[in-house]
PDB file of C-alpha atoms in Angstrom:
ATOM      1  CA  UNK E   1     -49.548  -7.381 -22.283  1.00  0.00           C
ATOM      2  CA  UNK E   2     -47.591  -4.274 -22.974  1.00  0.00           C
ATOM      3  CA  UNK E   3     -49.200  -2.572 -25.980  1.00  0.00           C
ATOM      4  CA  UNK E   4     -52.187  -0.663 -25.163  1.00  0.00           C
ATOM      5  CA  UNK E   5     -55.009   0.089 -27.366  1.00  0.00           C
ATOM      6  CA  UNK E   6     -55.112   3.797 -26.714  1.00  0.00           C
ATOM      7  CA  UNK E   7     -51.614   5.078 -27.856  1.00  0.00           C
ATOM      8  CA  UNK E   8     -50.984   1.867 -29.828  1.00  0.00           C
ATOM      9  CA  UNK E   9     -47.514   1.961 -28.032  1.00  0.00           C
ATOM     10  CA  UNK E  10     -45.407  -1.080 -26.555  1.00  0.00           C
ATOM     11  CA  UNK E  11     -41.924   0.538 -26.319  1.00  0.00           C
ATOM     12  CA  UNK E  12     -40.738  -2.796 -27.457  1.00  0.00           C
ATOM     13  CA  UNK E  13     -37.653  -0.835 -28.873  1.00  0.00           C
ATOM     14  CA  UNK E  14     -36.506  -0.160 -25.652  1.00  0.00           C
ATOM     15  CA  UNK E  15     -36.157  -3.821 -24.330  1.00  0.00           C
ATOM     16  CA  UNK E  16     -32.497  -4.337 -24.261  1.00  0.00           C
ATOM     17  CA  UNK E  17     -31.328  -7.456 -26.419  1.00  0.00           C
ATOM     18  CA  UNK E  18     -29.022  -8.532 -23.160  1.00  0.00           C
ATOM     19  CA  UNK E  19     -32.451  -9.198 -21.257  1.00  0.00           C
ATOM     20  CA  UNK E  20     -34.089 -11.002 -23.982  1.00  0.00           C
ATOM     21  CA  UNK E  21     -33.944 -14.621 -24.162  1.00  0.00           C
ATOM     22  CA  UNK E  22     -35.992 -15.559 -27.193  1.00  0.00           C
ATOM     23  CA  UNK E  23     -38.911 -13.894 -29.112  1.00  0.00           C
ATOM     24  CA  UNK E  24     -41.873 -16.130 -30.270  1.00  0.00           C
ATOM     25  CA  UNK E  25     -44.157 -15.093 -33.044  1.00  0.00           C
ATOM     26  CA  UNK E  26     -47.520 -16.786 -33.160  1.00  0.00           C
ATOM     27  CA  UNK E  27     -49.525 -16.373 -36.450  1.00  0.00           C
ATOM     28  CA  UNK E  28     -53.371 -16.596 -36.401  1.00  0.00           C
ATOM     29  CA  UNK E  29     -55.938 -16.366 -33.868  1.00  0.00           C
ATOM     30  CA  UNK E  30     -54.872 -17.268 -30.408  1.00  0.00           C
ATOM     31  CA  UNK E  31     -57.292 -15.127 -28.526  1.00  0.00           C
ATOM     32  CA  UNK E  32     -57.963 -18.232 -26.264  1.00  0.00           C
ATOM     33  CA  UNK E  33     -54.457 -18.234 -24.976  1.00  0.00           C
ATOM     34  CA  UNK E  34     -53.550 -14.358 -25.049  1.00  0.00           C
ATOM     35  CA  UNK E  35     -57.108 -12.751 -24.821  1.00  0.00           C
ATOM     36  CA  UNK E  36     -58.641 -10.098 -27.184  1.00  0.00           C
ATOM     37  CA  UNK E  37     -56.476  -8.308 -29.755  1.00  0.00           C
ATOM     38  CA  UNK E  38     -54.678 -11.502 -30.503  1.00  0.00           C
ATOM     39  CA  UNK E  39     -56.777 -12.302 -33.535  1.00  0.00           C
ATOM     40  CA  UNK E  40     -54.002 -11.906 -35.968  1.00  0.00           C
ATOM     41  CA  UNK E  41     -51.159 -13.234 -33.823  1.00  0.00           C
ATOM     42  CA  UNK E  42     -48.855 -12.368 -30.988  1.00  0.00           C
ATOM     43  CA  UNK E  43     -45.228 -11.434 -30.478  1.00  0.00           C
ATOM     44  CA  UNK E  44     -44.141 -12.731 -27.305  1.00  0.00           C
ATOM     45  CA  UNK E  45     -40.905 -11.642 -25.886  1.00  0.00           C
ATOM     46  CA  UNK E  46     -39.272 -13.941 -23.238  1.00  0.00           C
ATOM     47  CA  UNK E  47     -36.838 -12.131 -20.873  1.00  0.00           C
ATOM     48  CA  UNK E  48     -34.067 -13.915 -19.150  1.00  0.00           C
ATOM     49  CA  UNK E  49     -33.870 -16.398 -17.420  1.00  0.00           C
ATOM     50  CA  UNK E  50     -36.502 -19.095 -17.956  1.00  0.00           C
ATOM     51  CA  UNK E  51     -36.785 -21.537 -14.997  1.00  0.00           C
ATOM     52  CA  UNK E  52     -39.650 -23.420 -16.494  1.00  0.00           C
ATOM     53  CA  UNK E  53     -38.808 -26.733 -14.371  1.00  0.00           C
ATOM     54  CA  UNK E  54     -37.732 -25.929 -10.850  1.00  0.00           C
ATOM     55  CA  UNK E  55     -37.183 -29.672 -10.234  1.00  0.00           C
ATOM     56  CA  UNK E  56     -34.252 -29.509 -12.352  1.00  0.00           C
ATOM     57  CA  UNK E  57     -30.563 -29.558 -11.021  1.00  0.00           C
ATOM     58  CA  UNK E  58     -29.431 -26.654  -8.840  1.00  0.00           C
ATOM     59  CA  UNK E  59     -27.997 -23.849 -10.823  1.00  0.00           C
ATOM     60  CA  UNK E  60     -26.384 -20.515 -10.205  1.00  0.00           C
ATOM     61  CA  UNK E  61     -25.543 -18.064 -13.145  1.00  0.00           C
ATOM     62  CA  UNK E  62     -23.757 -14.941 -12.925  1.00  0.00           C
ATOM     63  CA  UNK E  63     -22.596 -12.522 -15.707  1.00  0.00           C
ATOM     64  CA  UNK E  64     -21.267  -9.187 -16.296  1.00  0.00           C
ATOM     65  CA  UNK E  65     -20.390  -7.552 -19.541  1.00  0.00           C
ATOM     66  CA  UNK E  66     -19.001  -4.280 -20.829  1.00  0.00           C
ATOM     67  CA  UNK E  67     -18.753  -3.238 -24.572  1.00  0.00           C
ATOM     68  CA  UNK E  68     -17.642  -0.072 -26.584  1.00  0.00           C
ATOM     69  CA  UNK E  69     -18.224   0.528 -30.236  1.00  0.00           C
ATOM     70  CA  UNK E  70     -18.676   3.055 -32.966  1.00  0.00           C
ATOM     71  CA  UNK E  71     -20.653   6.309 -32.316  1.00  0.00           C
ATOM     72  CA  UNK E  72     -19.240   6.445 -28.760  1.00  0.00           C
ATOM     73  CA  UNK E  73     -21.483   3.682 -27.899  1.00  0.00           C
ATOM     74  CA  UNK E  74     -20.961   2.087 -24.319  1.00  0.00           C
ATOM     75  CA  UNK E  75     -23.166  -0.927 -23.123  1.00  0.00           C
ATOM     76  CA  UNK E  76     -22.842  -2.459 -19.708  1.00  0.00           C
ATOM     77  CA  UNK E  77     -24.986  -5.063 -18.017  1.00  0.00           C
ATOM     78  CA  UNK E  78     -25.090  -7.806 -15.271  1.00  0.00           C
ATOM     79  CA  UNK E  79     -27.130 -10.571 -13.981  1.00  0.00           C
ATOM     80  CA  UNK E  80     -27.590 -12.996 -11.436  1.00  0.00           C
ATOM     81  CA  UNK E  81     -29.987 -16.307 -11.552  1.00  0.00           C
ATOM     82  CA  UNK E  82     -30.347 -18.524  -8.670  1.00  0.00           C
ATOM     83  CA  UNK E  83     -32.313 -21.558  -7.818  1.00  0.00           C
ATOM     84  CA  UNK E  84     -32.019 -23.043  -4.306  1.00  0.00           C
ATOM     85  CA  UNK E  85     -33.153 -26.548  -2.660  1.00  0.00           C
ATOM     86  CA  UNK E  86     -36.340 -25.023  -1.521  1.00  0.00           C
ATOM     87  CA  UNK E  87     -37.404 -24.900  -5.200  1.00  0.00           C
ATOM     88  CA  UNK E  88     -37.467 -21.370  -5.385  1.00  0.00           C
ATOM     89  CA  UNK E  89     -35.838 -19.074  -8.010  1.00  0.00           C
ATOM     90  CA  UNK E  90     -34.416 -15.362  -8.138  1.00  0.00           C
ATOM     91  CA  UNK E  91     -33.139 -13.519 -10.910  1.00  0.00           C
ATOM     92  CA  UNK E  92     -31.900  -9.794 -11.421  1.00  0.00           C
ATOM     93  CA  UNK E  93     -30.612  -8.124 -14.313  1.00  0.00           C
ATOM     94  CA  UNK E  94     -29.729  -4.490 -14.995  1.00  0.00           C
ATOM     95  CA  UNK E  95     -28.351  -2.769 -18.073  1.00  0.00           C
ATOM     96  CA  UNK E  96     -27.273   0.750 -19.217  1.00  0.00           C
ATOM     97  CA  UNK E  97     -26.785   1.787 -22.666  1.00  0.00           C
ATOM     98  CA  UNK E  98     -25.695   5.234 -23.988  1.00  0.00           C
ATOM     99  CA  UNK E  99     -24.698   6.248 -27.560  1.00  0.00           C
ATOM    100  CA  UNK E 100     -23.998   9.501 -29.396  1.00  0.00           C
ATOM    101  CA  UNK E 101     -25.758   8.070 -32.363  1.00  0.00           C
ATOM    102  CA  UNK E 102     -25.981   9.530 -35.889  1.00  0.00           C
ATOM    103  CA  UNK E 103     -28.423  12.079 -37.554  1.00  0.00           C
ATOM    104  CA  UNK E 104     -31.646  10.394 -38.374  1.00  0.00           C
ATOM    105  CA  UNK E 105     -32.243  12.774 -41.516  1.00  0.00           C
ATOM    106  CA  UNK E 106     -30.402  14.927 -43.878  1.00  0.00           C
ATOM    107  CA  UNK E 107     -31.824  18.350 -43.985  1.00  0.00           C
ATOM    108  CA  UNK E 108     -30.390  18.957 -47.407  1.00  0.00           C
ATOM    109  CA  UNK E 109     -32.861  16.398 -48.574  1.00  0.00           C
ATOM    110  CA  UNK E 110     -35.888  16.979 -46.201  1.00  0.00           C
ATOM    111  CA  UNK E 111     -35.519  20.739 -46.558  1.00  0.00           C
ATOM    112  CA  UNK E 112     -35.813  21.316 -42.671  1.00  0.00           C
ATOM    113  CA  UNK E 113     -34.911  24.677 -41.124  1.00  0.00           C
ATOM    114  CA  UNK E 114     -34.083  23.075 -37.652  1.00  0.00           C
ATOM    115  CA  UNK E 115     -30.306  23.350 -37.579  1.00  0.00           C
ATOM    116  CA  UNK E 116     -30.217  20.642 -34.879  1.00  0.00           C
ATOM    117  CA  UNK E 117     -31.335  18.194 -37.428  1.00  0.00           C
ATOM    118  CA  UNK E 118     -27.573  18.318 -38.507  1.00  0.00           C
ATOM    119  CA  UNK E 119     -26.375  17.007 -35.191  1.00  0.00           C
ATOM    120  CA  UNK E 120     -26.180  13.521 -34.014  1.00  0.00           C
ATOM    121  CA  UNK E 121     -29.150  12.061 -32.282  1.00  0.00           C
ATOM    122  CA  UNK E 122     -28.531  10.518 -28.770  1.00  0.00           C
ATOM    123  CA  UNK E 123     -29.943   7.594 -27.124  1.00  0.00           C
ATOM    124  CA  UNK E 124     -29.654   6.367 -23.468  1.00  0.00           C
ATOM    125  CA  UNK E 125     -31.514   3.489 -21.607  1.00  0.00           C
ATOM    126  CA  UNK E 126     -31.225   2.099 -18.209  1.00  0.00           C
ATOM    127  CA  UNK E 127     -33.182  -1.079 -17.564  1.00  0.00           C
ATOM    128  CA  UNK E 128     -34.033  -3.439 -14.759  1.00  0.00           C
ATOM    129  CA  UNK E 129     -35.637  -6.858 -14.783  1.00  0.00           C
ATOM    130  CA  UNK E 130     -36.298  -8.936 -11.535  1.00  0.00           C
ATOM    131  CA  UNK E 131     -38.343 -11.968 -10.952  1.00  0.00           C
ATOM    132  CA  UNK E 132     -38.871 -14.366  -7.918  1.00  0.00           C
ATOM    133  CA  UNK E 133     -40.811 -17.671  -7.918  1.00  0.00           C
ATOM    134  CA  UNK E 134     -41.542 -20.237  -5.214  1.00  0.00           C
ATOM    135  CA  UNK E 135     -42.926 -23.570  -5.915  1.00  0.00           C
ATOM    136  CA  UNK E 136     -44.805 -25.722  -3.345  1.00  0.00           C
ATOM    137  CA  UNK E 137     -46.062 -29.382  -3.772  1.00  0.00           C
ATOM    138  CA  UNK E 138     -49.079 -28.669  -5.784  1.00  0.00           C
ATOM    139  CA  UNK E 139     -48.688 -24.691  -6.711  1.00  0.00           C
ATOM    140  CA  UNK E 140     -46.422 -22.194  -7.768  1.00  0.00           C
ATOM    141  CA  UNK E 141     -46.481 -18.477  -6.842  1.00  0.00           C
ATOM    142  CA  UNK E 142     -44.204 -15.810  -8.388  1.00  0.00           C
ATOM    143  CA  UNK E 143     -43.958 -12.162  -9.670  1.00  0.00           C
ATOM    144  CA  UNK E 144     -41.877 -10.176 -12.050  1.00  0.00           C
ATOM    145  CA  UNK E 145     -40.867  -6.304 -12.184  1.00  0.00           C
ATOM    146  CA  UNK E 146     -39.563  -4.518 -15.272  1.00  0.00           C
ATOM    147  CA  UNK E 147     -38.496  -1.126 -15.663  1.00  0.00           C
ATOM    148  CA  UNK E 148     -36.985   0.874 -18.508  1.00  0.00           C
ATOM    149  CA  UNK E 149     -36.179   4.509 -18.737  1.00  0.00           C
ATOM    150  CA  UNK E 150     -35.045   5.880 -22.050  1.00  0.00           C
ATOM    151  CA  UNK E 151     -34.050   9.271 -23.455  1.00  0.00           C
ATOM    152  CA  UNK E 152     -34.166   9.431 -27.286  1.00  0.00           C
ATOM    153  CA  UNK E 153     -33.103  12.463 -29.445  1.00  0.00           C
ATOM    154  CA  UNK E 154     -34.745  12.683 -33.134  1.00  0.00           C
ATOM    155  CA  UNK E 155     -35.359  14.879 -36.234  1.00  0.00           C
ATOM    156  CA  UNK E 156     -39.031  16.048 -36.375  1.00  0.00           C
ATOM    157  CA  UNK E 157     -39.975  19.703 -37.077  1.00  0.00           C
ATOM    158  CA  UNK E 158     -43.425  19.110 -35.501  1.00  0.00           C
ATOM    159  CA  UNK E 159     -42.004  18.620 -31.992  1.00  0.00           C
ATOM    160  CA  UNK E 160     -39.844  21.743 -32.113  1.00  0.00           C
ATOM    161  CA  UNK E 161     -36.204  22.634 -32.037  1.00  0.00           C
ATOM    162  CA  UNK E 162     -33.951  19.600 -31.109  1.00  0.00           C
ATOM    163  CA  UNK E 163     -36.906  17.291 -30.377  1.00  0.00           C
ATOM    164  CA  UNK E 164     -36.399  14.786 -27.394  1.00  0.00           C
ATOM    165  CA  UNK E 165     -38.636  11.991 -25.954  1.00  0.00           C
ATOM    166  CA  UNK E 166     -38.181  10.280 -22.533  1.00  0.00           C
ATOM    167  CA  UNK E 167     -40.094   7.024 -22.510  1.00  0.00           C
ATOM    168  CA  UNK E 168     -40.599   5.339 -19.090  1.00  0.00           C
ATOM    169  CA  UNK E 169     -42.188   1.879 -18.920  1.00  0.00           C
ATOM    170  CA  UNK E 170     -43.085  -0.145 -15.798  1.00  0.00           C
ATOM    171  CA  UNK E 171     -44.427  -3.755 -15.842  1.00  0.00           C
ATOM    172  CA  UNK E 172     -45.559  -5.408 -12.558  1.00  0.00           C
ATOM    173  CA  UNK E 173     -46.864  -9.286 -12.474  1.00  0.00           C
ATOM    174  CA  UNK E 174     -47.860 -11.549  -9.793  1.00  0.00           C
ATOM    175  CA  UNK E 175     -49.234 -14.933 -10.635  1.00  0.00           C
ATOM    176  CA  UNK E 176     -50.553 -18.164  -8.751  1.00  0.00           C
ATOM    177  CA  UNK E 177     -50.656 -21.485 -10.491  1.00  0.00           C
ATOM    178  CA  UNK E 178     -52.010 -24.768  -9.262  1.00  0.00           C
ATOM    179  CA  UNK E 179     -52.454 -28.268 -10.306  1.00  0.00           C
ATOM    180  CA  UNK E 180     -54.802 -29.686  -7.749  1.00  0.00           C
ATOM    181  CA  UNK E 181     -56.235 -32.286 -10.195  1.00  0.00           C
ATOM    182  CA  UNK E 182     -53.772 -34.419 -12.287  1.00  0.00           C
ATOM    183  CA  UNK E 183     -55.175 -33.400 -15.595  1.00  0.00           C
ATOM    184  CA  UNK E 184     -56.100 -29.714 -15.055  1.00  0.00           C
ATOM    185  CA  UNK E 185     -53.625 -26.677 -14.495  1.00  0.00           C
ATOM    186  CA  UNK E 186     -55.225 -23.172 -13.516  1.00  0.00           C
ATOM    187  CA  UNK E 187     -53.597 -19.819 -13.386  1.00  0.00           C
ATOM    188  CA  UNK E 188     -54.420 -16.495 -12.131  1.00  0.00           C
ATOM    189  CA  UNK E 189     -52.341 -13.291 -13.349  1.00  0.00           C
ATOM    190  CA  UNK E 190     -52.478  -9.798 -12.317  1.00  0.00           C
ATOM    191  CA  UNK E 191     -50.523  -7.526 -14.622  1.00  0.00           C
ATOM    192  CA  UNK E 192     -50.036  -3.827 -14.684  1.00  0.00           C
ATOM    193  CA  UNK E 193     -48.267  -1.765 -17.323  1.00  0.00           C
ATOM    194  CA  UNK E 194     -47.638   1.899 -17.072  1.00  0.00           C
ATOM    195  CA  UNK E 195     -46.076   3.991 -20.009  1.00  0.00           C
ATOM    196  CA  UNK E 196     -45.192   7.440 -19.496  1.00  0.00           C
ATOM    197  CA  UNK E 197     -44.027   9.666 -22.493  1.00  0.00           C
ATOM    198  CA  UNK E 198     -42.384  13.207 -22.143  1.00  0.00           C
ATOM    199  CA  UNK E 199     -41.307  15.508 -24.875  1.00  0.00           C
ATOM    200  CA  UNK E 200     -39.076  18.598 -24.929  1.00  0.00           C
ATOM    201  CA  UNK E 201     -41.807  20.677 -25.871  1.00  0.00           C
ATOM    202  CA  UNK E 202     -43.735  20.021 -22.705  1.00  0.00           C
ATOM    203  CA  UNK E 203     -46.351  17.539 -24.102  1.00  0.00           C
ATOM    204  CA  UNK E 204     -46.850  14.502 -21.731  1.00  0.00           C
ATOM    205  CA  UNK E 205     -48.962  11.340 -22.165  1.00  0.00           C
ATOM    206  CA  UNK E 206     -49.407   8.646 -19.615  1.00  0.00           C
ATOM    207  CA  UNK E 207     -51.057   5.283 -20.116  1.00  0.00           C
ATOM    208  CA  UNK E 208     -52.164   2.717 -17.184  1.00  0.00           C
ATOM    209  CA  UNK E 209     -53.268  -0.802 -18.135  1.00  0.00           C
ATOM    210  CA  UNK E 210     -54.398  -3.166 -15.436  1.00  0.00           C
ATOM    211  CA  UNK E 211     -55.406  -6.696 -16.351  1.00  0.00           C
ATOM    212  CA  UNK E 212     -56.899  -9.676 -14.041  1.00  0.00           C
ATOM    213  CA  UNK E 213     -56.638 -13.039 -16.044  1.00  0.00           C
ATOM    214  CA  UNK E 214     -57.751 -16.441 -15.121  1.00  0.00           C
ATOM    215  CA  UNK E 215     -57.193 -19.465 -17.222  1.00  0.00           C
ATOM    216  CA  UNK E 216     -57.752 -23.187 -16.770  1.00  0.00           C
ATOM    217  CA  UNK E 217     -56.597 -25.993 -18.993  1.00  0.00           C
ATOM    218  CA  UNK E 218     -58.464 -29.204 -18.530  1.00  0.00           C
ATOM    219  CA  UNK E 219     -56.904 -32.291 -20.644  1.00  0.00           C
ATOM    220  CA  UNK E 220     -59.473 -34.723 -21.828  1.00  0.00           C
ATOM    221  CA  UNK E 221     -56.894 -37.029 -23.289  1.00  0.00           C
ATOM    222  CA  UNK E 222     -53.598 -37.059 -24.954  1.00  0.00           C
ATOM    223  CA  UNK E 223     -55.100 -35.252 -28.028  1.00  0.00           C
ATOM    224  CA  UNK E 224     -57.990 -32.937 -26.612  1.00  0.00           C
ATOM    225  CA  UNK E 225     -58.061 -30.408 -23.920  1.00  0.00           C
ATOM    226  CA  UNK E 226     -60.739 -27.841 -22.923  1.00  0.00           C
ATOM    227  CA  UNK E 227     -59.647 -24.166 -22.168  1.00  0.00           C
ATOM    228  CA  UNK E 228     -61.759 -21.855 -20.171  1.00  0.00           C
ATOM    229  CA  UNK E 229     -61.177 -18.649 -18.413  1.00  0.00           C
ATOM    230  CA  UNK E 230     -62.020 -15.096 -17.616  1.00  0.00           C
ATOM    231  CA  UNK E 231     -60.206 -11.767 -18.469  1.00  0.00           C
ATOM    232  CA  UNK E 232     -60.817  -8.191 -17.432  1.00  0.00           C
ATOM    233  CA  UNK E 233     -58.669  -5.110 -18.447  1.00  0.00           C
ATOM    234  CA  UNK E 234     -58.813  -1.442 -17.648  1.00  0.00           C
ATOM    235  CA  UNK E 235     -57.253   1.165 -19.508  1.00  0.00           C
ATOM    236  CA  UNK E 236     -56.544   4.859 -18.419  1.00  0.00           C
ATOM    237  CA  UNK E 237     -54.838   7.759 -20.359  1.00  0.00           C
ATOM    238  CA  UNK E 238     -53.745  11.197 -19.150  1.00  0.00           C
ATOM    239  CA  UNK E 239     -54.523  13.382 -20.737  1.00  0.00           C
ATOM    240  CA  UNK E 240     -57.968  11.854 -21.550  1.00  0.00           C
ATOM    241  CA  UNK E 241     -58.042  13.467 -24.844  1.00  0.00           C
ATOM    242  CA  UNK E 242     -55.346  14.553 -27.180  1.00  0.00           C
ATOM    243  CA  UNK E 243     -54.508  14.878 -30.915  1.00  0.00           C
TER     244      UNK E 243
END
């Protein structure tokens, strides 16, 4: 869970496309699977890779890419994904993107007095995604670390001359999943999401969201199943109060 209920921020715009495998949009109430706040649906972003079946054939993936485009845009990324005979998997991905961008507004139309609104609005983003899973006979343990550091220039007179935002996002996850019973699957997750926003005018906002989640799925037959669990979430913001 990345979007917090305090700032309503998820920084999903800073997740590089090179790190995304697929995006799932679920409409309707799915609170039983995703917890509170999922009454209207969920946008689920799957990062690479997806080793759902560690029992499949051994695989090793390596990739590196570099791209250059308009607005002096330069994008580099690399990744390594590996599975071994001990039914464990490891993945590491990194990406760096920078561009001179273009002016977000036209001061001749908006009437802005900020001369910096005429310049190009630059963007830079460095991201890291790492995961490690280990499968045993009856259970699976693993974890994931995601980090992104983005600098964005934009046009908005409320933030002073030539406003800029630095957005850092850290996500940590550890999990334990077991199948001690043939028809029941249980999983425990602990997640932590930290969002830090810093603006050129000195404003700083930091939110920390910690979540502990336990869920079990008990299959009654091929059609019916019983889902039960427990979820606890704690959110903090610094400063506590702000406009």
